[in-house]
Amino acid sequence: MPAKKVCIVGSGNWGSAIAKIVGHNAKRSNRFDPIVNMWVFEEMVEGKKLTEIINTEHENVKYLPGHKLPKNVVAVPDITEAVKGASILIFVIPHQFIGRLCDQMKPHIAQGTIGISLIKGIDEGPEGLKLISDIIREKLEIEVSVLMGANIANEVADEKFCETTIGAKNEANGHIFKELLQTPNFRITVVQESDTVELCGALKNIVAVGAGFCDGLGFGDNTKSASCGVADLITTCYGGRNRKVAEAFAKTSKSIEELEAEMLNGQKLQGPQTSAEVFKILKKRDMISKFPLFASVYQICFEGKAVQEFITCLQNHPEHM
């Protein structure tokens, strides 16, 4: 079998942490081509192109400072150039950019290419909720798996132990991705319920925004725990960027956009955006009253509802008790 060429589509905080793993694993296995392309949205950092910095210093100084990337990970600013010859695509970009990027990639995708989405978000389709993996599947006409878990990028890059789940409807593909992505400290379970894995990964970001509001309003951990579930959810509610920005939102009078620009160094939040997509779908289905937490996060982020009313919104809903 010829070695499979891998392309990582995205190079933010999480994309760079994954590149560190993929670069090492691709080099060690004869199943994969040792050169891994990483598509980088080109920007200037202190007068130099980010791609040039990554390719000479082997570090993404903007999004994952302090971590060396393997030398076989090559930053490529042109998406069509990056995907050329690739038969494995790893998608790790903010979900609002996926459609446009897939349209640019489509003419350059070879037969038999497979993809995996690490994107935690959803979109609104004509019939209701649309998964990001479905957008990739439809636009590129390839098989797509997903990877979701309690994975804070900096901790993965620091090689702190964590677990994650690959949802793969095609079991053989799931095992290819496991070989490419697993390390002794990044343990992977492969399951076939891909849609469930993806949905949980997206929706918990909305809950994390609610958890950040609780922190900003000075509520205790018990209040926050009332809106928490299992691993990914708990981790995000205590350590993720959605929580951090939401806390600042509750403490200041600044908008989400202002705080995102101030606090995230160019990264995008997924929680508020996901709450907007979910709210539209709930409204269309007349189900807003059944999901008070999702609805109130949206109303606070986008409709000017006072963040101080967050818990009141939840208390007024018998469905939430």
PDB file of C-alpha atoms in Angstrom:
ATOM      1  CA  MET A   1       0.000   0.000   0.000  1.00  0.00           C
ATOM      2  CA  PRO A   2       1.366   3.465  -0.859  1.00  0.00           C
ATOM      3  CA  ALA A   3       1.878   5.708   2.186  1.00  0.00           C
ATOM      4  CA  LYS A   4      -1.100   8.008   2.866  1.00  0.00           C
ATOM      5  CA  LYS A   5      -0.431  11.742   2.753  1.00  0.00           C
ATOM      6  CA  VAL A   6      -1.982  13.732   5.587  1.00  0.00           C
ATOM      7  CA  CYS A   7      -3.150  17.355   5.509  1.00  0.00           C
ATOM      8  CA  ILE A   8      -4.249  19.247   8.620  1.00  0.00           C
ATOM      9  CA  VAL A   9      -6.792  21.910   7.662  1.00  0.00           C
ATOM     10  CA  GLY A  10      -6.290  24.573  10.323  1.00  0.00           C
ATOM     11  CA  SER A  11      -3.486  25.747  12.574  1.00  0.00           C
ATOM     12  CA  GLY A  12      -4.925  27.520  15.599  1.00  0.00           C
ATOM     13  CA  ASN A  13      -4.387  26.460  19.194  1.00  0.00           C
ATOM     14  CA  TRP A  14      -6.044  23.027  18.816  1.00  0.00           C
ATOM     15  CA  GLY A  15      -4.843  22.501  15.229  1.00  0.00           C
ATOM     16  CA  SER A  16      -1.227  23.099  16.273  1.00  0.00           C
ATOM     17  CA  ALA A  17      -1.538  20.754  19.281  1.00  0.00           C
ATOM     18  CA  ILE A  18      -2.859  18.041  16.949  1.00  0.00           C
ATOM     19  CA  ALA A  19      -0.088  18.787  14.423  1.00  0.00           C
ATOM     20  CA  LYS A  20       2.435  17.989  17.132  1.00  0.00           C
ATOM     21  CA  ILE A  21       0.935  14.493  17.584  1.00  0.00           C
ATOM     22  CA  VAL A  22       0.262  13.822  13.888  1.00  0.00           C
ATOM     23  CA  GLY A  23       3.765  14.920  12.856  1.00  0.00           C
ATOM     24  CA  HIS A  24       5.417  12.487  15.277  1.00  0.00           C
ATOM     25  CA  ASN A  25       3.060   9.591  14.451  1.00  0.00           C
ATOM     26  CA  ALA A  26       3.304  10.040  10.670  1.00  0.00           C
ATOM     27  CA  LYS A  27       7.099   9.963  10.885  1.00  0.00           C
ATOM     28  CA  ARG A  28       7.086   6.733  12.936  1.00  0.00           C
ATOM     29  CA  SER A  29       4.668   4.715  10.796  1.00  0.00           C
ATOM     30  CA  ASN A  30       5.174   3.462   7.257  1.00  0.00           C
ATOM     31  CA  ARG A  31       1.421   3.716   6.679  1.00  0.00           C
ATOM     32  CA  PHE A  32       1.687   7.518   6.386  1.00  0.00           C
ATOM     33  CA  ASP A  33       3.801   9.867   4.279  1.00  0.00           C
ATOM     34  CA  PRO A  34       6.261  11.499   6.703  1.00  0.00           C
ATOM     35  CA  ILE A  35       5.619  15.017   5.337  1.00  0.00           C
ATOM     36  CA  VAL A  36       2.421  16.464   6.857  1.00  0.00           C
ATOM     37  CA  ASN A  37       0.989  19.629   5.304  1.00  0.00           C
ATOM     38  CA  MET A  38      -0.778  22.066   7.627  1.00  0.00           C
ATOM     39  CA  TRP A  39      -2.957  24.746   6.066  1.00  0.00           C
ATOM     40  CA  VAL A  40      -2.319  28.067   7.800  1.00  0.00           C
ATOM     41  CA  PHE A  41      -4.438  31.172   7.339  1.00  0.00           C
ATOM     42  CA  GLU A  42      -1.634  33.563   6.499  1.00  0.00           C
ATOM     43  CA  GLU A  43      -1.101  36.514   8.823  1.00  0.00           C
ATOM     44  CA  MET A  44       1.766  38.746   9.847  1.00  0.00           C
ATOM     45  CA  VAL A  45       3.341  38.318  13.272  1.00  0.00           C
ATOM     46  CA  GLU A  46       5.820  41.056  14.174  1.00  0.00           C
ATOM     47  CA  GLY A  47       6.568  41.743  10.520  1.00  0.00           C
ATOM     48  CA  LYS A  48       7.013  38.100   9.465  1.00  0.00           C
ATOM     49  CA  LYS A  49       4.628  35.689   7.772  1.00  0.00           C
ATOM     50  CA  LEU A  50       3.265  33.119  10.199  1.00  0.00           C
ATOM     51  CA  THR A  51       3.953  30.280   7.725  1.00  0.00           C
ATOM     52  CA  GLU A  52       7.611  31.326   7.461  1.00  0.00           C
ATOM     53  CA  ILE A  53       7.959  31.410  11.247  1.00  0.00           C
ATOM     54  CA  ILE A  54       6.449  27.914  11.541  1.00  0.00           C
ATOM     55  CA  ASN A  55       8.645  26.537   8.754  1.00  0.00           C
ATOM     56  CA  THR A  56      11.885  28.028  10.099  1.00  0.00           C
ATOM     57  CA  GLU A  57      11.384  28.059  13.870  1.00  0.00           C
ATOM     58  CA  HIS A  58       8.964  25.075  13.967  1.00  0.00           C
ATOM     59  CA  GLU A  59       6.675  26.826  16.401  1.00  0.00           C
ATOM     60  CA  ASN A  60       3.285  28.457  16.021  1.00  0.00           C
ATOM     61  CA  VAL A  61       4.314  31.519  18.023  1.00  0.00           C
ATOM     62  CA  LYS A  62       0.844  33.071  17.845  1.00  0.00           C
ATOM     63  CA  TYR A  63      -1.496  30.192  18.708  1.00  0.00           C
ATOM     64  CA  LEU A  64       0.663  27.593  20.513  1.00  0.00           C
ATOM     65  CA  PRO A  65       3.719  29.437  21.843  1.00  0.00           C
ATOM     66  CA  GLY A  66       6.346  27.481  23.719  1.00  0.00           C
ATOM     67  CA  HIS A  67       5.800  24.207  21.840  1.00  0.00           C
ATOM     68  CA  LYS A  68       8.045  22.920  19.085  1.00  0.00           C
ATOM     69  CA  LEU A  69       6.262  21.334  16.144  1.00  0.00           C
ATOM     70  CA  PRO A  70       7.922  18.367  14.428  1.00  0.00           C
ATOM     71  CA  LYS A  71      10.067  19.477  11.471  1.00  0.00           C
ATOM     72  CA  ASN A  72       8.066  17.266   9.088  1.00  0.00           C
ATOM     73  CA  VAL A  73       4.975  19.458   9.637  1.00  0.00           C
ATOM     74  CA  VAL A  74       5.009  22.008   6.811  1.00  0.00           C
ATOM     75  CA  ALA A  75       2.915  25.190   6.955  1.00  0.00           C
ATOM     76  CA  VAL A  76       1.193  25.975   3.630  1.00  0.00           C
ATOM     77  CA  PRO A  77      -0.799  29.219   3.168  1.00  0.00           C
ATOM     78  CA  ASP A  78      -2.697  28.142   0.020  1.00  0.00           C
ATOM     79  CA  ILE A  79      -5.475  25.603   0.748  1.00  0.00           C
ATOM     80  CA  THR A  80      -5.375  24.057  -2.739  1.00  0.00           C
ATOM     81  CA  GLU A  81      -1.613  23.572  -2.435  1.00  0.00           C
ATOM     82  CA  ALA A  82      -1.970  22.140   1.078  1.00  0.00           C
ATOM     83  CA  VAL A  83      -4.465  19.420   0.100  1.00  0.00           C
ATOM     84  CA  LYS A  84      -2.677  18.376  -3.093  1.00  0.00           C
ATOM     85  CA  GLY A  85      -2.069  14.614  -3.020  1.00  0.00           C
ATOM     86  CA  ALA A  86      -3.559  14.209   0.468  1.00  0.00           C
ATOM     87  CA  SER A  87      -5.714  11.155   1.139  1.00  0.00           C
ATOM     88  CA  ILE A  88      -6.320  11.948   4.831  1.00  0.00           C
ATOM     89  CA  LEU A  89      -7.775  15.331   5.848  1.00  0.00           C
ATOM     90  CA  ILE A  90      -7.975  16.540   9.462  1.00  0.00           C
ATOM     91  CA  PHE A  91     -10.364  19.485   9.858  1.00  0.00           C
ATOM     92  CA  VAL A  92      -9.690  21.772  12.813  1.00  0.00           C
ATOM     93  CA  ILE A  93     -10.904  25.320  12.086  1.00  0.00           C
ATOM     94  CA  PRO A  94     -13.728  27.482  13.527  1.00  0.00           C
ATOM     95  CA  HIS A  95     -16.971  26.056  12.156  1.00  0.00           C
ATOM     96  CA  GLN A  96     -18.102  29.264  10.467  1.00  0.00           C
ATOM     97  CA  PHE A  97     -15.313  28.922   7.853  1.00  0.00           C
ATOM     98  CA  ILE A  98     -15.885  25.308   6.825  1.00  0.00           C
ATOM     99  CA  GLY A  99     -18.283  25.790   3.900  1.00  0.00           C
ATOM    100  CA  ARG A 100     -16.155  28.303   2.027  1.00  0.00           C
ATOM    101  CA  LEU A 101     -12.988  26.291   2.563  1.00  0.00           C
ATOM    102  CA  CYS A 102     -14.566  23.053   1.307  1.00  0.00           C
ATOM    103  CA  ASP A 103     -15.674  24.832  -1.872  1.00  0.00           C
ATOM    104  CA  GLN A 104     -12.054  25.840  -2.537  1.00  0.00           C
ATOM    105  CA  MET A 105     -10.780  22.324  -1.799  1.00  0.00           C
ATOM    106  CA  LYS A 106     -13.326  20.349  -3.846  1.00  0.00           C
ATOM    107  CA  PRO A 107     -11.553  20.343  -7.258  1.00  0.00           C
ATOM    108  CA  HIS A 108      -8.361  19.019  -5.639  1.00  0.00           C
ATOM    109  CA  ILE A 109      -9.772  16.099  -3.616  1.00  0.00           C
ATOM    110  CA  ALA A 110      -8.678  12.668  -4.869  1.00  0.00           C
ATOM    111  CA  GLN A 111     -10.950   9.622  -5.027  1.00  0.00           C
ATOM    112  CA  GLY A 112     -10.909   7.583  -1.800  1.00  0.00           C
ATOM    113  CA  THR A 113      -9.852  10.484   0.445  1.00  0.00           C
ATOM    114  CA  ILE A 114     -11.127  10.256   4.028  1.00  0.00           C
ATOM    115  CA  GLY A 115     -11.622  13.046   6.564  1.00  0.00           C
ATOM    116  CA  ILE A 116     -11.972  13.570  10.291  1.00  0.00           C
ATOM    117  CA  SER A 117     -13.547  16.644  11.890  1.00  0.00           C
ATOM    118  CA  LEU A 118     -12.298  18.023  15.206  1.00  0.00           C
ATOM    119  CA  ILE A 119     -14.681  20.977  14.872  1.00  0.00           C
ATOM    120  CA  LYS A 120     -17.058  21.542  17.786  1.00  0.00           C
ATOM    121  CA  GLY A 121     -20.040  23.354  16.286  1.00  0.00           C
ATOM    122  CA  ILE A 122     -23.251  22.882  14.341  1.00  0.00           C
ATOM    123  CA  ASP A 123     -24.984  24.699  11.526  1.00  0.00           C
ATOM    124  CA  GLU A 124     -28.587  25.393  10.667  1.00  0.00           C
ATOM    125  CA  GLY A 125     -29.851  23.458   7.655  1.00  0.00           C
ATOM    126  CA  PRO A 126     -33.202  23.821   5.830  1.00  0.00           C
ATOM    127  CA  GLU A 127     -34.661  20.880   7.780  1.00  0.00           C
ATOM    128  CA  GLY A 128     -33.171  21.864  11.153  1.00  0.00           C
ATOM    129  CA  LEU A 129     -29.868  20.988  12.722  1.00  0.00           C
ATOM    130  CA  LYS A 130     -26.905  20.267  10.428  1.00  0.00           C
ATOM    131  CA  LEU A 131     -23.677  18.647  11.588  1.00  0.00           C
ATOM    132  CA  ILE A 132     -20.332  20.067  10.465  1.00  0.00           C
ATOM    133  CA  SER A 133     -19.273  16.576   9.325  1.00  0.00           C
ATOM    134  CA  ASP A 134     -22.358  16.515   7.049  1.00  0.00           C
ATOM    135  CA  ILE A 135     -21.307  19.800   5.440  1.00  0.00           C
ATOM    136  CA  ILE A 136     -17.845  18.324   4.714  1.00  0.00           C
ATOM    137  CA  ARG A 137     -19.387  15.021   3.554  1.00  0.00           C
ATOM    138  CA  GLU A 138     -21.751  16.721   1.121  1.00  0.00           C
ATOM    139  CA  LYS A 139     -19.363  19.326  -0.240  1.00  0.00           C
ATOM    140  CA  LEU A 140     -16.321  17.066  -0.699  1.00  0.00           C
ATOM    141  CA  GLU A 141     -18.145  13.740  -1.234  1.00  0.00           C
ATOM    142  CA  ILE A 142     -15.841  11.871   1.144  1.00  0.00           C
ATOM    143  CA  GLU A 143     -16.313   9.726   4.251  1.00  0.00           C
ATOM    144  CA  VAL A 144     -15.963  11.789   7.438  1.00  0.00           C
ATOM    145  CA  SER A 145     -15.356  10.675  11.027  1.00  0.00           C
ATOM    146  CA  VAL A 146     -15.245  12.948  14.103  1.00  0.00           C
ATOM    147  CA  LEU A 147     -12.992  13.355  17.149  1.00  0.00           C
ATOM    148  CA  MET A 148     -14.415  14.963  20.297  1.00  0.00           C
ATOM    149  CA  GLY A 149     -13.303  14.881  23.907  1.00  0.00           C
ATOM    150  CA  ALA A 150     -12.194  16.654  27.037  1.00  0.00           C
ATOM    151  CA  ASN A 151      -9.147  18.018  25.274  1.00  0.00           C
ATOM    152  CA  ILE A 152      -7.864  21.458  26.256  1.00  0.00           C
ATOM    153  CA  ALA A 153      -5.297  22.155  23.518  1.00  0.00           C
ATOM    154  CA  ASN A 154      -2.464  23.381  25.741  1.00  0.00           C
ATOM    155  CA  GLU A 155      -2.790  20.341  28.004  1.00  0.00           C
ATOM    156  CA  VAL A 156      -2.681  17.984  25.013  1.00  0.00           C
ATOM    157  CA  ALA A 157       0.407  19.842  23.745  1.00  0.00           C
ATOM    158  CA  ASP A 158       1.958  19.535  27.236  1.00  0.00           C
ATOM    159  CA  GLU A 159       1.367  15.773  26.942  1.00  0.00           C
ATOM    160  CA  LYS A 160      -0.837  15.689  30.007  1.00  0.00           C
ATOM    161  CA  PHE A 161      -2.965  12.541  30.051  1.00  0.00           C
ATOM    162  CA  CYS A 162      -6.437  12.818  28.531  1.00  0.00           C
ATOM    163  CA  GLU A 163      -8.983  10.677  26.730  1.00  0.00           C
ATOM    164  CA  THR A 164     -10.953  11.329  23.585  1.00  0.00           C
ATOM    165  CA  THR A 165     -13.494   9.616  21.334  1.00  0.00           C
ATOM    166  CA  ILE A 166     -13.484   9.007  17.600  1.00  0.00           C
ATOM    167  CA  GLY A 167     -16.917   8.538  16.072  1.00  0.00           C
ATOM    168  CA  ALA A 168     -16.514   6.566  12.834  1.00  0.00           C
ATOM    169  CA  LYS A 169     -19.387   5.019  10.916  1.00  0.00           C
ATOM    170  CA  ASN A 170     -16.709   3.190   8.906  1.00  0.00           C
ATOM    171  CA  GLU A 171     -14.789   1.144  11.463  1.00  0.00           C
ATOM    172  CA  ALA A 172     -11.686   0.669   9.302  1.00  0.00           C
ATOM    173  CA  ASN A 173     -11.340   4.450   8.916  1.00  0.00           C
ATOM    174  CA  GLY A 174     -11.743   4.851  12.670  1.00  0.00           C
ATOM    175  CA  HIS A 175      -8.720   2.617  13.228  1.00  0.00           C
ATOM    176  CA  ILE A 176      -6.606   4.488  10.653  1.00  0.00           C
ATOM    177  CA  PHE A 177      -7.349   7.730  12.533  1.00  0.00           C
ATOM    178  CA  LYS A 178      -6.641   6.083  15.879  1.00  0.00           C
ATOM    179  CA  GLU A 179      -3.202   4.995  14.615  1.00  0.00           C
ATOM    180  CA  LEU A 180      -2.519   8.511  13.330  1.00  0.00           C
ATOM    181  CA  LEU A 181      -3.717  10.368  16.451  1.00  0.00           C
ATOM    182  CA  GLN A 182      -3.210   8.186  19.522  1.00  0.00           C
ATOM    183  CA  THR A 183      -0.255   8.563  21.898  1.00  0.00           C
ATOM    184  CA  PRO A 184       0.388   7.090  25.356  1.00  0.00           C
ATOM    185  CA  ASN A 185      -1.058  10.308  26.853  1.00  0.00           C
ATOM    186  CA  PHE A 186      -3.824  10.912  24.294  1.00  0.00           C
ATOM    187  CA  ARG A 187      -5.967   7.790  24.551  1.00  0.00           C
ATOM    188  CA  ILE A 188      -8.614   7.161  21.929  1.00  0.00           C
ATOM    189  CA  THR A 189     -11.784   5.053  21.961  1.00  0.00           C
ATOM    190  CA  VAL A 190     -13.426   4.386  18.588  1.00  0.00           C
ATOM    191  CA  VAL A 191     -17.238   4.124  18.500  1.00  0.00           C
ATOM    192  CA  GLN A 192     -19.692   3.975  15.615  1.00  0.00           C
ATOM    193  CA  GLU A 193     -22.189   6.566  16.956  1.00  0.00           C
ATOM    194  CA  SER A 194     -20.495   9.391  15.099  1.00  0.00           C
ATOM    195  CA  ASP A 195     -23.456  11.821  15.132  1.00  0.00           C
ATOM    196  CA  THR A 196     -23.933  11.529  18.909  1.00  0.00           C
ATOM    197  CA  VAL A 197     -20.237  12.138  19.540  1.00  0.00           C
ATOM    198  CA  GLU A 198     -20.304  15.236  17.353  1.00  0.00           C
ATOM    199  CA  LEU A 199     -23.505  16.637  18.825  1.00  0.00           C
ATOM    200  CA  CYS A 200     -22.224  16.342  22.405  1.00  0.00           C
ATOM    201  CA  GLY A 201     -18.972  18.050  21.403  1.00  0.00           C
ATOM    202  CA  ALA A 202     -20.875  21.012  19.961  1.00  0.00           C
ATOM    203  CA  LEU A 203     -23.650  21.530  22.496  1.00  0.00           C
ATOM    204  CA  LYS A 204     -21.455  21.458  25.592  1.00  0.00           C
ATOM    205  CA  ASN A 205     -19.833  24.739  24.497  1.00  0.00           C
ATOM    206  CA  ILE A 206     -23.148  26.522  25.064  1.00  0.00           C
ATOM    207  CA  VAL A 207     -23.290  25.092  28.594  1.00  0.00           C
ATOM    208  CA  ALA A 208     -19.710  26.300  29.157  1.00  0.00           C
ATOM    209  CA  VAL A 209     -20.816  29.864  28.363  1.00  0.00           C
ATOM    210  CA  GLY A 210     -23.484  29.468  31.060  1.00  0.00           C
ATOM    211  CA  ALA A 211     -20.823  28.184  33.466  1.00  0.00           C
ATOM    212  CA  GLY A 212     -18.725  31.291  32.746  1.00  0.00           C
ATOM    213  CA  PHE A 213     -21.722  33.507  33.520  1.00  0.00           C
ATOM    214  CA  CYS A 214     -22.017  31.705  36.904  1.00  0.00           C
ATOM    215  CA  ASP A 215     -18.341  32.445  37.631  1.00  0.00           C
ATOM    216  CA  GLY A 216     -18.638  36.081  36.578  1.00  0.00           C
ATOM    217  CA  LEU A 217     -21.714  36.549  38.769  1.00  0.00           C
ATOM    218  CA  GLY A 218     -19.893  35.018  41.743  1.00  0.00           C
ATOM    219  CA  PHE A 219     -22.042  31.892  42.137  1.00  0.00           C
ATOM    220  CA  GLY A 220     -20.562  28.748  43.706  1.00  0.00           C
ATOM    221  CA  ASP A 221     -19.487  25.477  42.163  1.00  0.00           C
ATOM    222  CA  ASN A 222     -22.819  23.826  43.072  1.00  0.00           C
ATOM    223  CA  THR A 223     -24.672  26.245  40.822  1.00  0.00           C
ATOM    224  CA  LYS A 224     -22.218  25.621  38.026  1.00  0.00           C
ATOM    225  CA  SER A 225     -22.436  21.855  38.492  1.00  0.00           C
ATOM    226  CA  ALA A 226     -26.178  22.034  37.943  1.00  0.00           C
ATOM    227  CA  SER A 227     -25.347  22.792  34.307  1.00  0.00           C
ATOM    228  CA  CYS A 228     -22.605  20.175  33.894  1.00  0.00           C
ATOM    229  CA  GLY A 229     -22.524  16.614  32.615  1.00  0.00           C
ATOM    230  CA  VAL A 230     -19.545  14.392  31.901  1.00  0.00           C
ATOM    231  CA  ALA A 231     -15.853  14.698  30.984  1.00  0.00           C
ATOM    232  CA  ASP A 232     -15.803  17.080  28.005  1.00  0.00           C
ATOM    233  CA  LEU A 233     -18.529  19.193  29.532  1.00  0.00           C
ATOM    234  CA  ILE A 234     -16.941  19.429  32.977  1.00  0.00           C
ATOM    235  CA  THR A 235     -13.497  20.206  31.579  1.00  0.00           C
ATOM    236  CA  THR A 236     -14.876  22.952  29.351  1.00  0.00           C
ATOM    237  CA  CYS A 237     -16.911  24.456  32.184  1.00  0.00           C
ATOM    238  CA  TYR A 238     -13.796  24.812  34.346  1.00  0.00           C
ATOM    239  CA  GLY A 239     -10.934  25.355  31.901  1.00  0.00           C
ATOM    240  CA  GLY A 240     -12.079  26.313  28.400  1.00  0.00           C
ATOM    241  CA  ARG A 241     -12.100  29.608  26.508  1.00  0.00           C
ATOM    242  CA  ASN A 242     -15.912  29.738  26.281  1.00  0.00           C
ATOM    243  CA  ARG A 243     -16.122  29.810  30.089  1.00  0.00           C
ATOM    244  CA  LYS A 244     -13.294  32.336  30.419  1.00  0.00           C
ATOM    245  CA  VAL A 245     -14.783  34.885  28.021  1.00  0.00           C
ATOM    246  CA  ALA A 246     -18.293  34.404  29.435  1.00  0.00           C
ATOM    247  CA  GLU A 247     -16.972  35.149  32.932  1.00  0.00           C
ATOM    248  CA  ALA A 248     -15.442  38.405  31.680  1.00  0.00           C
ATOM    249  CA  PHE A 249     -18.722  39.212  29.892  1.00  0.00           C
ATOM    250  CA  ALA A 250     -20.611  38.870  33.187  1.00  0.00           C
ATOM    251  CA  LYS A 251     -18.085  41.076  35.014  1.00  0.00           C
ATOM    252  CA  THR A 252     -17.747  43.855  32.417  1.00  0.00           C
ATOM    253  CA  SER A 253     -20.097  45.678  30.100  1.00  0.00           C
ATOM    254  CA  LYS A 254     -18.169  44.625  26.996  1.00  0.00           C
ATOM    255  CA  SER A 255     -19.640  42.607  24.129  1.00  0.00           C
ATOM    256  CA  ILE A 256     -18.618  39.037  23.299  1.00  0.00           C
ATOM    257  CA  GLU A 257     -16.888  40.346  20.124  1.00  0.00           C
ATOM    258  CA  GLU A 258     -14.804  42.870  22.076  1.00  0.00           C
ATOM    259  CA  LEU A 259     -13.762  40.287  24.659  1.00  0.00           C
ATOM    260  CA  GLU A 260     -12.951  37.727  21.959  1.00  0.00           C
ATOM    261  CA  ALA A 261     -10.626  40.260  20.313  1.00  0.00           C
ATOM    262  CA  GLU A 262      -9.046  41.257  23.641  1.00  0.00           C
ATOM    263  CA  MET A 263      -8.645  37.857  25.270  1.00  0.00           C
ATOM    264  CA  LEU A 264      -8.223  35.232  22.562  1.00  0.00           C
ATOM    265  CA  ASN A 265      -5.412  36.548  20.385  1.00  0.00           C
ATOM    266  CA  GLY A 266      -7.345  36.007  17.153  1.00  0.00           C
ATOM    267  CA  GLN A 267      -9.058  32.748  18.093  1.00  0.00           C
ATOM    268  CA  LYS A 268     -12.820  32.331  17.745  1.00  0.00           C
ATOM    269  CA  LEU A 269     -15.359  31.243  20.356  1.00  0.00           C
ATOM    270  CA  GLN A 270     -17.675  28.411  19.377  1.00  0.00           C
ATOM    271  CA  GLY A 271     -20.204  28.575  22.257  1.00  0.00           C
ATOM    272  CA  PRO A 272     -22.102  31.806  21.455  1.00  0.00           C
ATOM    273  CA  GLN A 273     -22.160  30.995  17.715  1.00  0.00           C
ATOM    274  CA  THR A 274     -23.491  27.493  18.435  1.00  0.00           C
ATOM    275  CA  SER A 275     -26.158  28.926  20.759  1.00  0.00           C
ATOM    276  CA  ALA A 276     -27.359  31.146  17.884  1.00  0.00           C
ATOM    277  CA  GLU A 277     -27.687  28.197  15.486  1.00  0.00           C
ATOM    278  CA  VAL A 278     -29.450  26.097  18.137  1.00  0.00           C
ATOM    279  CA  PHE A 279     -31.810  28.955  19.079  1.00  0.00           C
ATOM    280  CA  LYS A 280     -32.929  29.367  15.454  1.00  0.00           C
ATOM    281  CA  ILE A 281     -33.678  25.632  15.244  1.00  0.00           C
ATOM    282  CA  LEU A 282     -35.530  25.574  18.600  1.00  0.00           C
ATOM    283  CA  LYS A 283     -37.603  28.593  17.550  1.00  0.00           C
ATOM    284  CA  LYS A 284     -38.529  26.964  14.254  1.00  0.00           C
ATOM    285  CA  ARG A 285     -39.621  23.805  16.107  1.00  0.00           C
ATOM    286  CA  ASP A 286     -41.394  25.740  18.890  1.00  0.00           C
ATOM    287  CA  MET A 287     -39.156  24.076  21.494  1.00  0.00           C
ATOM    288  CA  ILE A 288     -37.510  27.080  23.204  1.00  0.00           C
ATOM    289  CA  SER A 289     -39.262  26.378  26.526  1.00  0.00           C
ATOM    290  CA  LYS A 290     -37.772  22.868  26.654  1.00  0.00           C
ATOM    291  CA  PHE A 291     -34.162  24.173  26.518  1.00  0.00           C
ATOM    292  CA  PRO A 292     -34.031  27.179  28.868  1.00  0.00           C
ATOM    293  CA  LEU A 293     -30.251  27.086  29.359  1.00  0.00           C
ATOM    294  CA  PHE A 294     -29.518  27.144  25.619  1.00  0.00           C
ATOM    295  CA  ALA A 295     -32.141  29.859  25.077  1.00  0.00           C
ATOM    296  CA  SER A 296     -30.939  32.144  27.874  1.00  0.00           C
ATOM    297  CA  VAL A 297     -27.282  31.864  26.813  1.00  0.00           C
ATOM    298  CA  TYR A 298     -28.326  32.991  23.320  1.00  0.00           C
ATOM    299  CA  GLN A 299     -30.517  35.850  24.612  1.00  0.00           C
ATOM    300  CA  ILE A 300     -27.745  37.151  26.877  1.00  0.00           C
ATOM    301  CA  CYS A 301     -25.081  36.928  24.151  1.00  0.00           C
ATOM    302  CA  PHE A 302     -27.130  38.356  21.285  1.00  0.00           C
ATOM    303  CA  GLU A 303     -30.382  39.972  22.410  1.00  0.00           C
ATOM    304  CA  GLY A 304     -29.236  42.187  25.256  1.00  0.00           C
ATOM    305  CA  LYS A 305     -30.888  40.238  28.062  1.00  0.00           C
ATOM    306  CA  ALA A 306     -29.112  41.098  31.337  1.00  0.00           C
ATOM    307  CA  VAL A 307     -26.577  38.481  32.362  1.00  0.00           C
ATOM    308  CA  GLN A 308     -27.805  38.926  35.947  1.00  0.00           C
ATOM    309  CA  GLU A 309     -31.053  37.279  34.824  1.00  0.00           C
ATOM    310  CA  PHE A 310     -29.267  34.071  33.781  1.00  0.00           C
ATOM    311  CA  ILE A 311     -30.266  31.923  36.765  1.00  0.00           C
ATOM    312  CA  THR A 312     -33.763  33.485  36.886  1.00  0.00           C
ATOM    313  CA  CYS A 313     -34.303  32.305  33.279  1.00  0.00           C
ATOM    314  CA  LEU A 314     -33.519  28.759  34.385  1.00  0.00           C
ATOM    315  CA  GLN A 315     -35.578  28.902  37.593  1.00  0.00           C
ATOM    316  CA  ASN A 316     -38.690  29.967  35.726  1.00  0.00           C
ATOM    317  CA  HIS A 317     -38.738  26.811  33.623  1.00  0.00           C
ATOM    318  CA  PRO A 318     -40.334  23.703  35.181  1.00  0.00           C
ATOM    319  CA  GLU A 319     -38.803  21.580  32.398  1.00  0.00           C
ATOM    320  CA  HIS A 320     -35.342  22.362  33.742  1.00  0.00           C
ATOM    321  CA  MET A 321     -36.052  21.115  37.270  1.00  0.00           C
TER     322      MET A 321
END
